[in-house]
Coordinates of C-alpha atoms in Angstrom, one line a residue:
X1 CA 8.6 7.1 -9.7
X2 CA 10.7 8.7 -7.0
X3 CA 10.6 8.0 -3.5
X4 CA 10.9 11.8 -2.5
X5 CA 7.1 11.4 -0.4
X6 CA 9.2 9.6 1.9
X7 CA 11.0 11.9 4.1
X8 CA 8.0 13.8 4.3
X9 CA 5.5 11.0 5.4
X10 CA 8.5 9.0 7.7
X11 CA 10.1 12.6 9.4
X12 CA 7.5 15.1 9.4
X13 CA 9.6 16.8 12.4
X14 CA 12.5 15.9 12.2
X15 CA 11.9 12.4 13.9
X16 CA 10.9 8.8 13.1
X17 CA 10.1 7.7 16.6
X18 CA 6.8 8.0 16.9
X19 CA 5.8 7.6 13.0
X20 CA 2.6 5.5 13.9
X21 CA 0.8 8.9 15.6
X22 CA -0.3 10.1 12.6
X23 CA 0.3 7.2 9.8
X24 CA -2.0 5.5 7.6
X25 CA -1.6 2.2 7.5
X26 CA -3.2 0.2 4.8
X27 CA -4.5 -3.5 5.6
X28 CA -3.4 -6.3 3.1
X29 CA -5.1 -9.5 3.2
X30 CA -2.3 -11.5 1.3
X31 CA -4.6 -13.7 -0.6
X32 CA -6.9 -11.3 -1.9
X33 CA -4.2 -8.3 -2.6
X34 CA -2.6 -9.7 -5.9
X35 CA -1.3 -12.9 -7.0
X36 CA 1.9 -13.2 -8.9
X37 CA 2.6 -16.8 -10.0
X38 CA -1.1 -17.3 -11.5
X39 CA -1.6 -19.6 -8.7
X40 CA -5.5 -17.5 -7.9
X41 CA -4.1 -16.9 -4.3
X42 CA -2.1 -13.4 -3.5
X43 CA 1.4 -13.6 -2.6
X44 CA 4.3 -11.6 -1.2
X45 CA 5.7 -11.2 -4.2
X46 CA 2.8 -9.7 -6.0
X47 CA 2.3 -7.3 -3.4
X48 CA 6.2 -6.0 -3.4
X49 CA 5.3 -5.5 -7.2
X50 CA 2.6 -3.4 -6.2
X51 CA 4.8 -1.2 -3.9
X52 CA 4.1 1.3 -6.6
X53 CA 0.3 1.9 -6.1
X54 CA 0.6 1.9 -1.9
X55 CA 3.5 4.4 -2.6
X56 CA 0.9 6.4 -4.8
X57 CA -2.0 5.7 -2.6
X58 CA 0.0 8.0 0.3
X59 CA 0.2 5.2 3.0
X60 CA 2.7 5.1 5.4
X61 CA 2.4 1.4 6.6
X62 CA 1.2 -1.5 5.2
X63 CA -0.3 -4.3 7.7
X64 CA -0.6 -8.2 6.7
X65 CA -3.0 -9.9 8.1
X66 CA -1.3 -13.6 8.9
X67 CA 1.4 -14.4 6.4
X68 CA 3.0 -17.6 8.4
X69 CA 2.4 -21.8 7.6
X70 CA -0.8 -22.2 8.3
X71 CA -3.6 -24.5 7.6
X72 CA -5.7 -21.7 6.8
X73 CA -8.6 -22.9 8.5
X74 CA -9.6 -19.4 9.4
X75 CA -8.0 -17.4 6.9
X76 CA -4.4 -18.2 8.4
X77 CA -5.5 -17.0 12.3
X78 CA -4.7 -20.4 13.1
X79 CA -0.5 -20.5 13.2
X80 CA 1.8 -23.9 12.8
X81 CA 5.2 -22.4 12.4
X82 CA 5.8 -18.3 13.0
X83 CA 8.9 -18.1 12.1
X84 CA 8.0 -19.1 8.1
X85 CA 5.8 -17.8 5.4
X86 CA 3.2 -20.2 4.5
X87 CA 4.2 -21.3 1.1
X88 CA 0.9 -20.0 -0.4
X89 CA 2.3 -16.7 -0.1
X90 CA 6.2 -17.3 -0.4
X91 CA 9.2 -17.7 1.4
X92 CA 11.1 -16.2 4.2
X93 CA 13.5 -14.5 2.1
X94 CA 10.5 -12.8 -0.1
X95 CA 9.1 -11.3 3.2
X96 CA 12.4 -9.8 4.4
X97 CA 13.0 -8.8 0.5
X98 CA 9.4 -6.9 0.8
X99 CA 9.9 -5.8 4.0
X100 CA 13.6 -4.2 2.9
X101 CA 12.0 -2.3 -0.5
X102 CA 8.8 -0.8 1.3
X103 CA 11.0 0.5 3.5
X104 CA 12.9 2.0 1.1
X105 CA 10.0 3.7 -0.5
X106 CA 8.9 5.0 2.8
X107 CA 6.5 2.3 3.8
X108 CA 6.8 0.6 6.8
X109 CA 5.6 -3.1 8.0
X110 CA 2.8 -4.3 10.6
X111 CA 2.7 -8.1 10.8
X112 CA -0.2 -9.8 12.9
X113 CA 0.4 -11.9 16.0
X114 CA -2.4 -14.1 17.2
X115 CA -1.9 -14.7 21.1
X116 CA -5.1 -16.2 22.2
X117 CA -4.4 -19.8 20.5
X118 CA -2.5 -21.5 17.6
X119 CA -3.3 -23.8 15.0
X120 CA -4.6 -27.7 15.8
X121 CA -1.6 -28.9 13.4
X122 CA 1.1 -26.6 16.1
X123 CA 3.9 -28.8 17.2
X124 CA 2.9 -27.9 21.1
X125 CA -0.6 -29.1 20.1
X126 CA 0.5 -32.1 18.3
X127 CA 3.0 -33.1 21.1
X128 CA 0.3 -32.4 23.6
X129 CA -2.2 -34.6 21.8
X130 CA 0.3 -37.4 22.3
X131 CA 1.2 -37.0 25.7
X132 CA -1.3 -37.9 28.9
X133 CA -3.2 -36.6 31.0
X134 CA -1.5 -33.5 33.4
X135 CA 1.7 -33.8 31.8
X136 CA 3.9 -30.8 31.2
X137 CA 3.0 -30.2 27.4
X138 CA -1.2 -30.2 28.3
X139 CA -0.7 -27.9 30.7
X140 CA 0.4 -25.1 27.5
X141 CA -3.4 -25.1 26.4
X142 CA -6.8 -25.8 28.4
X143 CA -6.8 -29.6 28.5
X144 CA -9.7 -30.6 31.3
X145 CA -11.9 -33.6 32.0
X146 CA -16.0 -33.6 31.3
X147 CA -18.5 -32.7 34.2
X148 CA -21.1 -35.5 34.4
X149 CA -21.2 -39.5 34.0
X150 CA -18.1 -40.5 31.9
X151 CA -16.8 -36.6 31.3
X152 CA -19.3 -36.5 28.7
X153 CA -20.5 -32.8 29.2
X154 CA -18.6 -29.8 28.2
X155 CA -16.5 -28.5 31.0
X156 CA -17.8 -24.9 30.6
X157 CA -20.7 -23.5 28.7
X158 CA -19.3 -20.3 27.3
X159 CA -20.1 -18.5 24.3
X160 CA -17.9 -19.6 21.1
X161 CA -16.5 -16.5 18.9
X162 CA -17.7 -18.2 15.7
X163 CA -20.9 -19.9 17.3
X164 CA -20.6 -23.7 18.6
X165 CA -19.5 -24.9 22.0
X166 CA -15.9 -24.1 23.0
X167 CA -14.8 -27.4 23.5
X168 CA -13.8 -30.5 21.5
X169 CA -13.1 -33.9 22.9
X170 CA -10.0 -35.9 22.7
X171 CA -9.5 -39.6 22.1
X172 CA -6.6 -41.6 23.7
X173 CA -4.2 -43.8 21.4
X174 CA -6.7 -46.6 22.7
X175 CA -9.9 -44.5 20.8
X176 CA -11.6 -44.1 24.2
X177 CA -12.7 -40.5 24.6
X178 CA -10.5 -38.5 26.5
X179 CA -10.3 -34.7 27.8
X180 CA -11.8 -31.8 26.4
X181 CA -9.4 -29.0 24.9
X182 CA -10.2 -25.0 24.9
X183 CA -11.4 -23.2 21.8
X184 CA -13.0 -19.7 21.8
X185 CA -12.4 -20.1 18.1
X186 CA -13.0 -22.9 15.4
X187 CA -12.3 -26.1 17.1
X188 CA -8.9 -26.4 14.8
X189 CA -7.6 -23.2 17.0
X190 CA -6.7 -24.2 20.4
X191 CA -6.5 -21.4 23.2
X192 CA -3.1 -21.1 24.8
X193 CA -2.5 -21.3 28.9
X194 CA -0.9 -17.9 29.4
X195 CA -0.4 -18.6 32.9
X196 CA 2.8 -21.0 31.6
X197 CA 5.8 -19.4 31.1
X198 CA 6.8 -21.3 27.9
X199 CA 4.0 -19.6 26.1
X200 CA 5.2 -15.8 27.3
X201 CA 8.6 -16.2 26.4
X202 CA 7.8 -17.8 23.1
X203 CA 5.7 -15.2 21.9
X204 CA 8.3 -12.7 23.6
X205 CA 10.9 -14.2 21.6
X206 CA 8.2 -14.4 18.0
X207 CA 8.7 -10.8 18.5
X208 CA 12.0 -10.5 18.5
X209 CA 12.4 -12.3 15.3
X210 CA 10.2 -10.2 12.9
X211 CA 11.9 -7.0 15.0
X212 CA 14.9 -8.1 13.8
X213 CA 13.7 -8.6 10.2
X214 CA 12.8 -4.8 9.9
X215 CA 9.1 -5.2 11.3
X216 CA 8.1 -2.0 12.7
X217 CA 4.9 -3.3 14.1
X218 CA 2.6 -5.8 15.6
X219 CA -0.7 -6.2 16.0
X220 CA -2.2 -8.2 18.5
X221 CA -5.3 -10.1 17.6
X222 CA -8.0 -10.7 20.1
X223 CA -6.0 -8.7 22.2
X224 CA -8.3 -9.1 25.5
X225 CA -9.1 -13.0 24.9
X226 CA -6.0 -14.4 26.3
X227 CA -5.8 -15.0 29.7
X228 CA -8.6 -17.3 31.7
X229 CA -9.7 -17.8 35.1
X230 CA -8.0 -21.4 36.3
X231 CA -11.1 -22.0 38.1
X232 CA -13.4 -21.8 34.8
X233 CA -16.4 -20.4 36.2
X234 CA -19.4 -20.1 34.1
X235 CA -19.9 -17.0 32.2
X236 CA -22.8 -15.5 34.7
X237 CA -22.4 -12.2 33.4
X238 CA -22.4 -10.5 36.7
X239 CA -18.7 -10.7 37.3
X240 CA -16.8 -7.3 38.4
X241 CA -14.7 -5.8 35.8
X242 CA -11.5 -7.5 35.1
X243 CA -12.9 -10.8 36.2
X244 CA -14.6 -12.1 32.8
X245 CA -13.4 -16.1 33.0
X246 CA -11.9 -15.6 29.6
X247 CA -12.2 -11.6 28.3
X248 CA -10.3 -9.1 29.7
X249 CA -9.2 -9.9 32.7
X250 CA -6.7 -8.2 34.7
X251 CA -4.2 -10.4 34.1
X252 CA -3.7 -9.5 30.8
X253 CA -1.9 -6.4 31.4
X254 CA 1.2 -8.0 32.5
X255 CA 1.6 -9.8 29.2
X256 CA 1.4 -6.4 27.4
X257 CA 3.4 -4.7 29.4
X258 CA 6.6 -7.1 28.8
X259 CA 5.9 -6.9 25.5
X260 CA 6.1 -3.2 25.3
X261 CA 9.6 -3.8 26.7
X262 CA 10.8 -5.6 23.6
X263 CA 9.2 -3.1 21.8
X264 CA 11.2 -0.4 23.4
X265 CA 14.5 -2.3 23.6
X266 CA 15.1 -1.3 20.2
X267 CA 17.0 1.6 19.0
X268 CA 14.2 2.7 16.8
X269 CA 11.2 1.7 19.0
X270 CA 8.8 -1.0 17.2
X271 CA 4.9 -0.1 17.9
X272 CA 2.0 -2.3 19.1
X273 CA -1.6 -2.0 18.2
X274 CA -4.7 -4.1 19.2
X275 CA -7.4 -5.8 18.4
X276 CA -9.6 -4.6 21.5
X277 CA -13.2 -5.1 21.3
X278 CA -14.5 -4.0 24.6
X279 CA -17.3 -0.8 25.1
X280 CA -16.2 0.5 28.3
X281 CA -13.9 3.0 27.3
X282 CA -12.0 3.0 31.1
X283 CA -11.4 -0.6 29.9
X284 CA -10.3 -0.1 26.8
X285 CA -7.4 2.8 27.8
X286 CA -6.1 0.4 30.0
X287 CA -4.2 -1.3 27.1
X288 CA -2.7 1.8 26.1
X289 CA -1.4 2.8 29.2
X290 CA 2.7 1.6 29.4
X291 CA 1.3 -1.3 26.9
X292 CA 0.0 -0.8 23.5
X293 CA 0.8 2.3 21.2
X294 CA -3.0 2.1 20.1
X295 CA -5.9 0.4 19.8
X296 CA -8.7 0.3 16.8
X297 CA -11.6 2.2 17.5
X298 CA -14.0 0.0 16.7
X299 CA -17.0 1.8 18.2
X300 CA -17.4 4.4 15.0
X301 CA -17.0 1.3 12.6
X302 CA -20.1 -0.2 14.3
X303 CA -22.2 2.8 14.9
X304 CA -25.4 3.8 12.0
X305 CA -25.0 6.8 9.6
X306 CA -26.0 9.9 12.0
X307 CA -24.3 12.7 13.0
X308 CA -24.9 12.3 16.4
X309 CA -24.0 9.1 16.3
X310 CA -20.9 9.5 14.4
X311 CA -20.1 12.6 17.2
X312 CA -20.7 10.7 20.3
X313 CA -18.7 7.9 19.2
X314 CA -15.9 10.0 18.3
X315 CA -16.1 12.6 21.5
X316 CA -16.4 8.9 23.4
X317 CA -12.8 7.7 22.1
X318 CA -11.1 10.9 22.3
X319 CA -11.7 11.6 25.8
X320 CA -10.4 7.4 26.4
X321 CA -7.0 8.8 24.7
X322 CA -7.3 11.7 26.7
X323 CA -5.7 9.8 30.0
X324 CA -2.9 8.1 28.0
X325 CA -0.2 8.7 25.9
X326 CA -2.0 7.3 22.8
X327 CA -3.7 8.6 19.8
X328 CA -6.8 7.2 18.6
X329 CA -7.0 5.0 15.8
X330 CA -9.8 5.2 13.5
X331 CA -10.9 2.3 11.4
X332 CA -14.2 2.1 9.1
X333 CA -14.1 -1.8 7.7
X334 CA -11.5 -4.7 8.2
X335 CA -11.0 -8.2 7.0
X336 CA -14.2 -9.0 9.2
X337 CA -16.5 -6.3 8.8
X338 CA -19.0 -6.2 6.2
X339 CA -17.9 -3.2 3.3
X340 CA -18.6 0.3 3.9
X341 CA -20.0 0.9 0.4
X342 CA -22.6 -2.2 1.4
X343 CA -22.7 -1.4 5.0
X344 CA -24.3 2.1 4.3
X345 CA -26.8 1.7 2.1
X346 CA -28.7 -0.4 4.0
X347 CA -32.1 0.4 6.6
X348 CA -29.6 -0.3 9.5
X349 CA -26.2 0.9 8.9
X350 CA -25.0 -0.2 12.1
X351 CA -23.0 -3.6 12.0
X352 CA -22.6 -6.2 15.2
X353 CA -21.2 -9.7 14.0
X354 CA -24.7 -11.2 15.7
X355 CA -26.5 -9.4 12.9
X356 CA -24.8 -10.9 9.9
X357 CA -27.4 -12.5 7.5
X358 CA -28.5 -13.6 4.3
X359 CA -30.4 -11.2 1.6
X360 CA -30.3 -8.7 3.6
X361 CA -31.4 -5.2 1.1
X362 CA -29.3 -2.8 0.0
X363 CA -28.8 0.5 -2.2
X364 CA -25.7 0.6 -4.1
X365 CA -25.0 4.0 -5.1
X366 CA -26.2 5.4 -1.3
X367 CA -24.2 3.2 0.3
X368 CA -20.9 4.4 -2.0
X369 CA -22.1 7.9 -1.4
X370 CA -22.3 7.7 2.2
X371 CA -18.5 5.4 2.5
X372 CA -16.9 8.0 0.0
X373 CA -18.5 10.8 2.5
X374 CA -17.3 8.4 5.9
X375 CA -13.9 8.0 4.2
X376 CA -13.0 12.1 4.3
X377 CA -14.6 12.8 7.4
X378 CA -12.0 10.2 9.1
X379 CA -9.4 11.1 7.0
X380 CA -9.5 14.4 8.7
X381 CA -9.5 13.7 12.1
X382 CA -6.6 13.6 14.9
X383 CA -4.9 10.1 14.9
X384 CA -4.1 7.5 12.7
X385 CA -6.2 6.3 10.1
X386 CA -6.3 2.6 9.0
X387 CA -7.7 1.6 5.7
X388 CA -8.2 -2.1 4.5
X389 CA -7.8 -3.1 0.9
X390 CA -10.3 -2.1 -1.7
X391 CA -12.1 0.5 0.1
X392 CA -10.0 3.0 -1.7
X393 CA -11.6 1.6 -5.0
X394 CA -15.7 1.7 -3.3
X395 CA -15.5 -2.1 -3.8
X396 CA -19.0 -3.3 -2.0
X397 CA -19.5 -6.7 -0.3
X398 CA -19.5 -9.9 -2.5
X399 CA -23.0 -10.9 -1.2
X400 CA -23.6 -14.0 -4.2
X401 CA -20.8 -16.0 -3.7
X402 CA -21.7 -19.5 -5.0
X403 CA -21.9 -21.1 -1.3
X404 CA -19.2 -24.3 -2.1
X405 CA -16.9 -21.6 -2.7
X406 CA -17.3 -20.0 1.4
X407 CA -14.5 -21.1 3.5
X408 CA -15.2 -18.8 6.6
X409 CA -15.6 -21.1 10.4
X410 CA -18.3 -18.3 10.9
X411 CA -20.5 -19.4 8.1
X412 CA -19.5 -23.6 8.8
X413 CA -19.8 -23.6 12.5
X414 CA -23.2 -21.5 12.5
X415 CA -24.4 -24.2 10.1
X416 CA -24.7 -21.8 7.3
X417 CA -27.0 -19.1 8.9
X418 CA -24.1 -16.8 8.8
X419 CA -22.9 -16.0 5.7
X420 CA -19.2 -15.6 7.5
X421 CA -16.6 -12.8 6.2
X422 CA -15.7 -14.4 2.9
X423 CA -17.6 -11.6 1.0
X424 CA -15.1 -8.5 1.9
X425 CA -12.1 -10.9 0.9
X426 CA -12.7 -11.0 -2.6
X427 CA -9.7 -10.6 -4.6
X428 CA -9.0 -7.3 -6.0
X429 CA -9.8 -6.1 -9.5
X430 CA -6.6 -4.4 -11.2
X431 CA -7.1 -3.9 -14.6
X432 CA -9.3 -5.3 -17.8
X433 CA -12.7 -6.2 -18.9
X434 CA -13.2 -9.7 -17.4
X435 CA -12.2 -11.6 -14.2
X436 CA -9.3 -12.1 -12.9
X437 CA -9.3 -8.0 -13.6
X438 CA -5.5 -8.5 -14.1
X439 CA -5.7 -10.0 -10.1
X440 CA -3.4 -13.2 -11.4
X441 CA -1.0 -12.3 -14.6
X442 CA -3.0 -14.9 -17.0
X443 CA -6.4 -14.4 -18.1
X444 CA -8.8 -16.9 -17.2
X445 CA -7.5 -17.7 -14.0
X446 CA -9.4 -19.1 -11.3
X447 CA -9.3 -17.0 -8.4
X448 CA -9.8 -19.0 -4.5
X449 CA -13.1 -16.5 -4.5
X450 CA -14.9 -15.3 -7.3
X451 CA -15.2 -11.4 -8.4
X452 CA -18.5 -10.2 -9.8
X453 CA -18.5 -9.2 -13.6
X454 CA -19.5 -5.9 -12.8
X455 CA -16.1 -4.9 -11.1
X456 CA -14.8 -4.5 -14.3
X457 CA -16.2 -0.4 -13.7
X458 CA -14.0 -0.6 -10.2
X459 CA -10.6 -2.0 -11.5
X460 CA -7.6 0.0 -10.4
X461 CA -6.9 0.6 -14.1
X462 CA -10.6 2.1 -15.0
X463 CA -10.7 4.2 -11.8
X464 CA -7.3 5.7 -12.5
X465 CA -8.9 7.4 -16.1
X466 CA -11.6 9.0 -13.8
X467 CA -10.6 12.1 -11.8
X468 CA -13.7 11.9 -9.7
X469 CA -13.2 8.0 -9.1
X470 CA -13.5 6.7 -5.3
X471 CA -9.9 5.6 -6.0
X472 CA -8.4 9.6 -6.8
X473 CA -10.8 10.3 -4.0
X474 CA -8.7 8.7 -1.5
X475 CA -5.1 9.8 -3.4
X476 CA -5.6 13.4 -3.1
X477 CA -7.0 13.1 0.6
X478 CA -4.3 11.1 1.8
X479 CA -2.1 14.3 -0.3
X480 CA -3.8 16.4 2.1
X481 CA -3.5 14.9 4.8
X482 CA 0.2 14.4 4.7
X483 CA 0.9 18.0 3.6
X484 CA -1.4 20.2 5.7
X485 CA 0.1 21.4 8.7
X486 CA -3.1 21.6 10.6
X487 CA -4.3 18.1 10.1
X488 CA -0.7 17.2 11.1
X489 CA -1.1 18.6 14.1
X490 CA -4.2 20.7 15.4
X491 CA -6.8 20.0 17.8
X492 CA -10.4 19.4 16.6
X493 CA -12.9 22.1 17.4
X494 CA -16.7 21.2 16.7
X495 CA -18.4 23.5 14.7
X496 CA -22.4 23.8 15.3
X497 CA -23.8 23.6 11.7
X498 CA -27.2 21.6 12.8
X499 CA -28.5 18.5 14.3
X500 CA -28.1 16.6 11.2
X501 CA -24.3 17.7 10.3
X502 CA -21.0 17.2 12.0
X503 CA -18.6 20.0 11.2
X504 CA -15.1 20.8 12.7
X505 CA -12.3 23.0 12.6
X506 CA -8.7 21.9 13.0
X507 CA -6.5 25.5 13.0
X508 CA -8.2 27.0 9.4
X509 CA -9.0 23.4 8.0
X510 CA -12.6 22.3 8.2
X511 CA -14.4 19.1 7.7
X512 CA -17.9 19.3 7.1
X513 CA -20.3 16.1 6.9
X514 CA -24.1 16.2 5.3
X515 CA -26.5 13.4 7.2
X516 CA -29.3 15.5 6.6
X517 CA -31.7 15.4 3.8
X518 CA -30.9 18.8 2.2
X519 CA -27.6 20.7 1.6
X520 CA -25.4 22.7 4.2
X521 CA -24.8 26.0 2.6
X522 CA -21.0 27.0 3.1
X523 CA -19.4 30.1 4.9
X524 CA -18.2 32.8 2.7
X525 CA -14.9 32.7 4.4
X526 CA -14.6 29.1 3.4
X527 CA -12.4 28.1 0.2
X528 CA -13.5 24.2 -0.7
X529 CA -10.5 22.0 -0.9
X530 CA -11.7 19.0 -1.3
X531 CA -15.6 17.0 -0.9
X532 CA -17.0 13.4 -1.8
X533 CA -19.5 14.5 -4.3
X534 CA -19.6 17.1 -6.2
X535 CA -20.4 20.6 -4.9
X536 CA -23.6 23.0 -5.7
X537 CA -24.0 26.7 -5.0
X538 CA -26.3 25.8 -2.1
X539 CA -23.6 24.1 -0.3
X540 CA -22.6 20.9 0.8
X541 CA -24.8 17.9 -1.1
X542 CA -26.9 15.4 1.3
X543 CA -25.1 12.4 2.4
X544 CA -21.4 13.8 1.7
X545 CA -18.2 15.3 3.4
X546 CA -16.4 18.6 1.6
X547 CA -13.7 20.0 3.3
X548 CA -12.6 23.8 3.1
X549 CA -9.8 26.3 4.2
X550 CA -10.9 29.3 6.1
X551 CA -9.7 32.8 4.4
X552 CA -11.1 34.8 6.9
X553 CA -11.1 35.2 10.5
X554 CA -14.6 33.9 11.9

C-alpha cells in the first residue's frame, strides 16, 4: 500500500499547522485494539501492525487512551510513571517506533494526560504516605483531618465521579487512623493540589517529553476537575459560576493557558483537546479561548434520536465556537459511553452516566440503522470528527459479560448496580469464525474480556467482503470527506425538509437525515453520493442519512 493519502489528508493547503481543524482522529483503547504477543491484552506493537487498516480507514490521527505504568485500576487513568509504557502494552522504544511509522503514513499521535490526580502506587503518593502530617510532600495532594470526635467524618461530602465518598482514610506507621486523602475518582486515584508549583511544572515538563517524542497532541482528561477551593466548602449548589469547590473553577484557566505555551513553543505547534463536560456553553468556550485547540462536544453524544434534538444541540455548539478560534469537535461514543449501535435502539436513546443499568431493552438492527445513519450525518459537518474503535465495524455493547470478568471502579464502587464501561471495551474481532476473531495471533486465546460468538458476522475480515458493510460505510465517507472541497471548507446552511428531518447544504454538498417515520423524497437537482441504507425511488429511507451533490442551481 502506498502512502500517497498522506499529503492530501496532512497539507490540504499547503500547510500542516493547523491539521487538527478538520482531522479525524480515531480513539484506540490499547488493550482492546489488537494484541500481538498472544498475551489476550492489546499492545503497541499490534497496533503499529495495524497501521495499514487506520491508513485505509482515512484517519488522520490516532489517540491512545493511557499507555503509561499503571496499575490499571481504572483502565490505566490512574498514572505511576509518565515517562514509560506500562509493560502490558510495551516499551518506550515501541511507542516512539509507532509514533515514527504513523507518522510516516500520514497519521499523526494524541496521547492522554490525566491532570486531576495520579495513581495511589505514584512515587509523590507513596512518599507522601510516609511522611507526616503538613509536610512538604502532603501538601502535593488533598491530605486533611476528619470533622467530628476523633476526625472520624469525611472532611467534605461531595459527590464521587464513580459513586462512593471522596475520601479515604490514612493510617500512621503506628496503625492509628490518620488524615483523609482527596479522591473524585476510585479511591486508588488521588487528586493532585494544583495550587503547588511542583505539580504545574511536572506536568508542564510531561509535556515536553512526549512533544519531543513526535506527539502532536494531548488530551486532557477531566479537563475542568482540577483545581479546588482551599477552603472546601460543601457542594451547596448555589455557588456563582466559576466557584464550584472542585469543577471548573476559574482557576483553572491559568493552568491551560501555560500549557498552550508549550504547545506553541514548538516549531510545528502540538494541539490540545479536552475532556470538558460542562452544559453552559459560555463555560465551556472559555477553554478554548488562548487555551485548548478544542473540546469534545459531548452534548450531541448525550442527546435522544430527533431531529430537533440533534439540531439544537448542534446550532448550541457552533454558536460556543463562534467566539473563539476553535472548531467544534464532534464525538458520538468513547471509551465511556455506552455504543451507538446499542445506544439507539433503545426507548430512550439519550445517555447520562446516572442512567446506566442492568437489562435494560434493546433493538439490534434499529439501533445499527440509526448509528450507521448518526455516523454520516457527523461525518459531514464543519469540524473535526472523532471516532472510537469499533464503531466503524457497528460493534454494539457487550451487555452479558460474565460479571467476575468486570473490572470497571464504576460497576465496584456502585456495589454492582452499575454495570460500569467494561461493555464498549471489548476486544476487537479481526478475522475468523470463533473468538479471539484473529484479536491475539493464536487461536484459542483468552482475551482480558470476552467477545460474543456472534461477532464472528462483524470481524474486520467478513465486513471487508461486503460492500454495503458498516465498515466500507465509514471507508468511503471518510474518502469523501477528505476529497470534497466543500466539506473541507464550506459553511453549513440548514435546509427546511420537515419537522422530523435535518437537512443541510455545505456549498453543493448536502446531508440529509430521516427521523421520521416515512421516507424524504429527494430534489431532482440532487445526484446521491453516498447514504446509510439503501435508497428507494421515494427518497430517503426512515431512520437513515444519504448525502447528495446538487447539479442544479436551487
Amino acid at each position: 500500500m502506498t502512502h500517497s493519502r498522506a499529503a492530501t489528508t496532512l497539507d490540504p493547503d499547503g500547510t500542516t499547522a493547523e491539521w487538527w481543524r478538520t482531522a479525524v482522529v480515531y480513539e484506540v483503547y490499547p488493550r482492546s485494539f489488537r494484541d500481538a504477543n498472544g498475551d489476550g491484552v492489546g499492545d503497541l506493537e499490534g497496533v503499529r501492525r495495524s497501521l495499514p487498516y487506520l491508513e485505509q480507514l482515512g484517519v488522520d490521527a490516532i489517540w491512545f487512551t493511557p499507555w503509561y505504568r499503571s496499575p490499571l485500576a481504572d483502565g490505566g487513568y490512574d498514572v505511576e510513571d509518565y515517562r514509560d509504557i506500562d509493560p502490558a502494552f510495551g516499551t518506550l522504544a515501541q511507542a516512539e517506533r509507532l509514533i515514527a511509522e504513523a507518522r510516516e503514513r500520514g497519521i499523526r499521535t494524541i496521547i492522554d494526560v490525566v491532570p486531576n490526580h495520579v495513581s495511589e502506587r505514584h512515587p509523590w503518593f507513596q512518599e507522601a504516605l510516609a511522611a507526616e502530617p503538613g509536610s512538604e510532600t502532603r501538601k502535593r495532594f488533598w491530605f486533611h483531618p476528619g470533622v467530628g470526635p476523633g476526625g472520624d467524618e469525611l472532611p467534605t461530602h461531595w459527590k464521587n465521579n464513580f459513586a462512593g465518598d471522596v475520601w479515604t482514610r490514612t493510617a500512621g506507621a503506628d496503625g492509628e487512623p490518620g488524615e483523609w486523602y482527596l479522591h473524585l475518582f476510585a479511591s486508588e486515584q488521588p487528586d493532585l493540589n494544583w495550587n503547588h508549583p511542583d505539580v504545574v511544572r511536572e506536568h508542564e515538563d510531561i509535556l515536553r517529553f512526549w512533544f519531543d517524542r513526535g506527539v502532536a497532541g494531548i488530551r486532557i482528561d477531566s479537563a475542568a476537575h482540577i483545581m479546588k477551593d482551599p477552603a472546601l466548602p460543601e457542594d451547596t449548589g448555589d455557588h456563582v459560576p466559576g466557584a464550584h469547590p472542585n469543577l471548573d473553577r476559574d482557576e483553572v484557566h491559568d493552568i491551560y493557558r501555560g500549557w498552550r505555551a508549550v504547545a506553541d513553543s514548538y516549531d510545528q505547534p502540538r494541539m490540545l483537546v479536552g475532556e470538558v463536560w460542562l452544559p453552559d456553553p459560555e463555560r465551556f468556550a472559555r477553554y478554548l479561548d488562548g487555551e485548548m485547540h478544542t473540546a469534545f462536544n459531548f452534548d450531541l453524544m448525550t442527546r435522544p434520536w430527533n431531529a430537533a434534538e440533534f439540531r439544537a444541540s448542534i446550532d448550541l455548539m457552533m454558536a460556543a465556537h463562534a467566539g473563539v478560534d476553535a472548531p467544534c469537535t464532534w464525538v458520538l461514543s468513547n471509551h465511556d459511553v455506552t455504543r451507538p449501535a446499542t445506544r439507539y435502539g433503545r426507548a430512550d436513546t439519550s445517555f447520562g452516566f446516572d442512567r446506566k443499568a442492568w437489562d435494560i431493552p434493546t433493538d439490534p438492527a434499529l439501533g445499527l440503522r440509526r448509528a450507521r445513519a448518526a455516523a454520516l450525518l457527523v461525518a459531514a459537518l464543519p469540524g473535526s470528527l472523532y471516532l472510537y474503535q469499533g464503531d466503524e465495524l457497528g460493534l454494539p455493547e457487550v451487555e452479558d459479560l460474565d460479571r467476575g470478568e468486570l473490572q470497571d471502579p464504576m460497576y465496584f464502587r456502585s456495589h454492582g448496580e452499575n454495570p460500569g464501561r467494561d461493555g464498549c471495551r471489548v476486544p476487537l474481532p479481526w478475522s475468523g469464525d470463533h473468538p479471539p476473531f484473529g484479536f491475539s495471533p493464536t487461536p484459542g486465546t483468552v482475551t482480558w474480556l470476552t467477545q460474543p460468538a456472534a461477532w464472528s458476522s462483524l470481524t474486520v475480515e467478513a465486513q471487508e467482503r461486503d460492500p454495503s458493510s458498516t465498515l466500507n460505510l465509514h471507508r468511503e465517507s471518510l474518502r469523501i470527506r477528505r476529497t470534497d472541497p466543500d466539506l473541507r471548507a464550506a459553511p453549513l446552511t440548514w435546509l427546511d425538509l420537515g419537522s422530523s428531518v435535518l437537512a443541510f447544504r455545505r456549498g453543493a454538498f448536502v446531508s440529509v437525515t430521516n427521523f421520521g417515520d416515512s421516507p424524504v423524497s429527494f430534489g431532482a437537482e440532487w445526484e446521491p453520493v453516498l447514504s446509510s441504507a439503501p435508497l428507494p425511488p421515494d427518497g430517503v429511507p426512515v431512520d437513515s442519512t444519504a448525502w447528495a451533490r446538487l447539479t442544479a442551481p436551487r
